[in-house]
GROMACS .gro file of N, CA and C in nm:
model
  240
    1ARG      N    1   2.932   9.808  -2.991
    1ARG     CA    2   2.799   9.821  -3.021
    1ARG      C    3   2.711   9.842  -2.884
    2ARG      N    4   2.682   9.979  -2.903
    2ARG     CA    5   2.553  10.008  -2.816
    2ARG      C    6   2.414   9.959  -2.835
    3VAL      N    7   2.351   9.885  -2.770
    3VAL     CA    8   2.217   9.821  -2.796
    3VAL      C    9   2.147   9.894  -2.693
    4LEU      N   10   2.012   9.892  -2.697
    4LEU     CA   11   1.940   9.945  -2.598
    4LEU      C   12   1.799   9.816  -2.571
    5PHE      N   13   1.828   9.757  -2.456
    5PHE     CA   14   1.756   9.681  -2.426
    5PHE      C   15   1.620   9.694  -2.339
    6ARG      N   16   1.515   9.676  -2.366
    6ARG     CA   17   1.389   9.702  -2.297
    6ARG      C   18   1.296   9.571  -2.264
    7SER      N   19   1.231   9.586  -2.179
    7SER     CA   20   1.148   9.494  -2.102
    7SER      C   21   1.012   9.468  -2.199
    8LEU      N   22   0.977   9.375  -2.272
    8LEU     CA   23   0.853   9.373  -2.321
    8LEU      C   24   0.747   9.260  -2.258
    9SER      N   25   0.686   9.302  -2.191
    9SER     CA   26   0.561   9.227  -2.126
    9SER      C   27   0.464   9.160  -2.224
   10GLY      N   28   0.408   9.271  -2.300
   10GLY     CA   29   0.318   9.231  -2.379
   10GLY      C   30   0.201   9.346  -2.347
   11GLY      N   31   0.205   9.387  -2.234
   11GLY     CA   32   0.106   9.483  -2.137
   11GLY      C   33   0.108   9.594  -2.224
   12VAL      N   34   0.001   9.707  -2.159
   12VAL     CA   35   0.012   9.840  -2.264
   12VAL      C   36   0.149   9.891  -2.207
   13ASP      N   37   0.172   9.906  -2.075
   13ASP     CA   38   0.273  10.023  -2.054
   13ASP      C   39   0.419   9.985  -2.121
   14SER      N   40   0.446   9.829  -2.122
   14SER     CA   41   0.612   9.820  -2.211
   14SER      C   42   0.593   9.789  -2.358
   15THR      N   43   0.474   9.793  -2.407
   15THR     CA   44   0.458   9.786  -2.540
   15THR      C   45   0.439   9.963  -2.596
   16ALA      N   46   0.372  10.020  -2.539
   16ALA     CA   47   0.389  10.166  -2.558
   16ALA      C   48   0.540  10.208  -2.560
   17ILE      N   49   0.592  10.200  -2.446
   17ILE     CA   50   0.751  10.224  -2.402
   17ILE      C   51   0.843  10.152  -2.564
   18VAL      N   52   0.833  10.083  -2.592
   18VAL     CA   53   0.872  10.011  -2.729
   18VAL      C   54   0.823  10.091  -2.836
   19ALA      N   55   0.707  10.103  -2.846
   19ALA     CA   56   0.696  10.174  -2.948
   19ALA      C   57   0.742  10.305  -2.963
   20LEU      N   58   0.763  10.374  -2.886
   20LEU     CA   59   0.821  10.501  -2.845
   20LEU      C   60   0.973  10.507  -2.876
   21ALA      N   61   1.023  10.409  -2.856
   21ALA     CA   62   1.186  10.394  -2.859
   21ALA      C   63   1.153  10.340  -3.008
   22ARG      N   64   1.133  10.291  -3.071
   22ARG     CA   65   1.124  10.239  -3.230
   22ARG      C   66   1.069  10.371  -3.335
   23ASP      N   67   1.022  10.461  -3.248
   23ASP     CA   68   0.966  10.583  -3.328
   23ASP      C   69   1.095  10.683  -3.320
   24LEU      N   70   1.155  10.675  -3.183
   24LEU     CA   71   1.297  10.758  -3.229
   24LEU      C   72   1.374  10.713  -3.251
   25MET      N   73   1.401  10.593  -3.279
   25MET     CA   74   1.511  10.533  -3.344
   25MET      C   75   1.495  10.529  -3.510
   26ARG      N   76   1.351  10.536  -3.580
   26ARG     CA   77   1.340  10.557  -3.711
   26ARG      C   78   1.361  10.715  -3.717
   27SER      N   79   1.334  10.814  -3.640
   27SER     CA   80   1.342  10.950  -3.666
   27SER      C   81   1.492  10.973  -3.669
   28GLY      N   82   1.590  10.894  -3.630
   28GLY     CA   83   1.698  10.949  -3.591
   28GLY      C   84   1.742  10.995  -3.506
   29ARG      N   85   1.639  11.033  -3.379
   29ARG     CA   86   1.665  11.062  -3.256
   29ARG      C   87   1.712  11.006  -3.142
   30ALA      N   88   1.747  10.863  -3.202
   30ALA     CA   89   1.777  10.747  -3.118
   30ALA      C   90   1.895  10.651  -3.176
   31ALA      N   91   2.026  10.658  -3.129
   31ALA     CA   92   2.107  10.599  -3.255
   31ALA      C   93   2.108  10.426  -3.200
   32ALA      N   94   2.106  10.398  -3.092
   32ALA     CA   95   2.142  10.241  -3.060
   32ALA      C   96   2.015  10.136  -3.083
   33PRO      N   97   2.015  10.034  -3.136
   33PRO     CA   98   1.929   9.962  -3.208
   33PRO      C   99   1.868   9.924  -3.093
   34LEU      N  100   1.713   9.873  -3.099
   34LEU     CA  101   1.660   9.826  -2.982
   34LEU      C  102   1.643   9.684  -2.984
   35GLU      N  103   1.628   9.649  -2.870
   35GLU     CA  104   1.619   9.497  -2.864
   35GLU      C  105   1.513   9.475  -2.739
   36THR      N  106   1.438   9.360  -2.758
   36THR     CA  107   1.362   9.336  -2.652
   36THR      C  108   1.393   9.191  -2.550
   37PHE      N  109   1.355   9.198  -2.421
   37PHE     CA  110   1.364   9.073  -2.369
   37PHE      C  111   1.243   9.058  -2.261
   38SER      N  112   1.155   8.934  -2.256
   38SER     CA  113   1.055   8.904  -2.216
   38SER      C  114   1.086   8.790  -2.119
   39LEU      N  115   0.975   8.830  -2.002
   39LEU     CA  116   0.967   8.696  -1.916
   39LEU      C  117   0.843   8.603  -1.932
   40VAL      N  118   0.869   8.500  -1.948
   40VAL     CA  119   0.749   8.414  -1.969
   40VAL      C  120   0.723   8.298  -1.890
   41CYS      N  121   0.636   8.231  -1.908
   41CYS     CA  122   0.591   8.116  -1.810
   41CYS      C  123   0.508   8.047  -1.878
   42PRO      N  124   0.547   7.959  -2.002
   42PRO     CA  125   0.429   7.869  -2.100
   42PRO      C  126   0.394   7.781  -1.997
   43GLY      N  127   0.228   7.748  -2.033
   43GLY     CA  128   0.186   7.680  -1.949
   43GLY      C  129   0.113   7.698  -1.829
   44LEU      N  130   0.158   7.840  -1.775
   44LEU     CA  131   0.087   7.888  -1.661
   44LEU      C  132   0.011   7.988  -1.670
   45PRO      N  133  -0.130   8.026  -1.578
   45PRO     CA  134  -0.195   8.128  -1.597
   45PRO      C  135  -0.161   8.253  -1.624
   46CYS      N  136  -0.031   8.285  -1.543
   46CYS     CA  137   0.043   8.408  -1.568
   46CYS      C  138   0.104   8.437  -1.697
   47ASP      N  139   0.130   8.331  -1.804
   47ASP     CA  140   0.210   8.361  -1.887
   47ASP      C  141   0.118   8.442  -2.002
   48GLU      N  142   0.215   8.566  -2.041
   48GLU     CA  143   0.160   8.677  -2.142
   48GLU      C  144   0.229   8.636  -2.277
   49SER      N  145   0.290   8.529  -2.315
   49SER     CA  146   0.353   8.524  -2.425
   49SER      C  147   0.273   8.545  -2.553
   50VAL      N  148   0.116   8.537  -2.562
   50VAL     CA  149   0.046   8.544  -2.675
   50VAL      C  150   0.082   8.698  -2.700
   51PHE      N  151   0.023   8.807  -2.623
   51PHE     CA  152   0.096   8.946  -2.609
   51PHE      C  153   0.196   8.957  -2.640
   52VAL      N  154   0.326   8.909  -2.602
   52VAL     CA  155   0.458   8.936  -2.667
   52VAL      C  156   0.471   8.900  -2.794
   53ASP      N  157   0.438   8.777  -2.835
   53ASP     CA  158   0.427   8.773  -2.971
   53ASP      C  159   0.353   8.845  -3.062
   54GLU      N  160   0.246   8.911  -3.028
   54GLU     CA  161   0.185   8.989  -3.114
   54GLU      C  162   0.272   9.134  -3.113
   55ALA      N  163   0.315   9.172  -2.977
   55ALA     CA  164   0.377   9.288  -2.991
   55ALA      C  165   0.548   9.290  -3.068
   56VAL      N  166   0.604   9.179  -3.056
   56VAL     CA  167   0.695   9.149  -3.150
   56VAL      C  168   0.672   9.158  -3.287
   57ALA      N  169   0.568   9.062  -3.324
   57ALA     CA  170   0.546   9.057  -3.481
   57ALA      C  171   0.503   9.225  -3.507
   58PHE      N  172   0.461   9.283  -3.446
   58PHE     CA  173   0.410   9.449  -3.485
   58PHE      C  174   0.513   9.514  -3.520
   59PHE      N  175   0.611   9.513  -3.410
   59PHE     CA  176   0.743   9.597  -3.389
   59PHE      C  177   0.867   9.573  -3.476
   60GLY      N  178   0.897   9.409  -3.502
   60GLY     CA  179   0.986   9.329  -3.526
   60GLY      C  180   1.107   9.380  -3.441
   61GLY      N  181   1.241   9.319  -3.493
   61GLY     CA  182   1.334   9.344  -3.423
   61GLY      C  183   1.387   9.211  -3.329
   62PRO      N  184   1.498   9.229  -3.292
   62PRO     CA  185   1.516   9.090  -3.197
   62PRO      C  186   1.450   9.117  -3.078
   63SER      N  187   1.436   8.977  -3.002
   63SER     CA  188   1.357   8.978  -2.886
   63SER      C  189   1.390   8.836  -2.835
   64THR      N  190   1.403   8.797  -2.687
   64THR     CA  191   1.461   8.702  -2.632
   64THR      C  192   1.356   8.690  -2.524
   65ARG      N  193   1.329   8.556  -2.496
   65ARG     CA  194   1.238   8.526  -2.422
   65ARG      C  195   1.311   8.442  -2.308
   66LEU      N  196   1.285   8.474  -2.172
   66LEU     CA  197   1.370   8.417  -2.066
   66LEU      C  198   1.214   8.354  -1.972
   67GLY      N  199   1.285   8.235  -1.933
   67GLY     CA  200   1.178   8.155  -1.821
   67GLY      C  201   1.233   8.096  -1.718
   68PRO      N  202   1.101   8.023  -1.633
   68PRO     CA  203   1.180   7.970  -1.522
   68PRO      C  204   1.275   7.878  -1.551
   69GLY      N  205   1.395   7.860  -1.498
   69GLY     CA  206   1.509   7.753  -1.486
   69GLY      C  207   1.618   7.816  -1.600
   70ASP      N  208   1.593   7.921  -1.669
   70ASP     CA  209   1.685   7.983  -1.756
   70ASP      C  210   1.823   8.042  -1.690
   71PRO      N  211   1.933   7.976  -1.752
   71PRO     CA  212   2.071   8.068  -1.662
   71PRO      C  213   2.054   8.185  -1.656
   72LEU      N  214   2.006   8.250  -1.748
   72LEU     CA  215   2.011   8.419  -1.755
   72LEU      C  216   1.911   8.491  -1.661
   73ALA      N  217   1.842   8.375  -1.570
   73ALA     CA  218   1.711   8.476  -1.513
   73ALA      C  219   1.718   8.358  -1.415
   74PRO      N  220   1.818   8.363  -1.334
   74PRO     CA  221   1.814   8.270  -1.185
   74PRO      C  222   1.758   8.291  -1.109
   75ASP      N  223   1.692   8.427  -1.073
   75ASP     CA  224   1.575   8.442  -0.956
   75ASP      C  225   1.424   8.446  -1.015
   76LEU      N  226   1.407   8.417  -1.125
   76LEU     CA  227   1.269   8.415  -1.169
   76LEU      C  228   1.204   8.271  -1.145
   77ASP      N  229   1.095   8.291  -1.089
   77ASP     CA  230   1.010   8.211  -0.997
   77ASP      C  231   0.885   8.228  -1.085
   78PRO      N  232   0.835   8.093  -1.127
   78PRO     CA  233   0.657   8.089  -1.218
   78PRO      C  234   0.584   8.126  -1.085
   79LEU      N  235   0.489   8.211  -1.147
   79LEU     CA  236   0.348   8.244  -1.039
   79LEU      C  237   0.234   8.165  -1.035
   80ASP      N  238   0.179   8.070  -0.981
   80ASP     CA  239   0.093   7.981  -1.011
   80ASP      C  240  -0.025   7.994  -0.907
   0.00000   0.00000   0.00000
């Protein structure tokens, strides 16, 4: 199964790219389903979870969040 993974920070750039990918899939010009992943730091000033949540609610689809200490993101350090 082929899947297109895209980073989604909740910012303007990544949200626009996810919107474009979703439109391409819906029009049949892209066959792979889209899944997003986001790097989040709950409780820290740099956390953008609220923007990620809004984008995921709007676009739908599977979304994974990774944070400091997550075994899938061993090199992720929180910024404080």
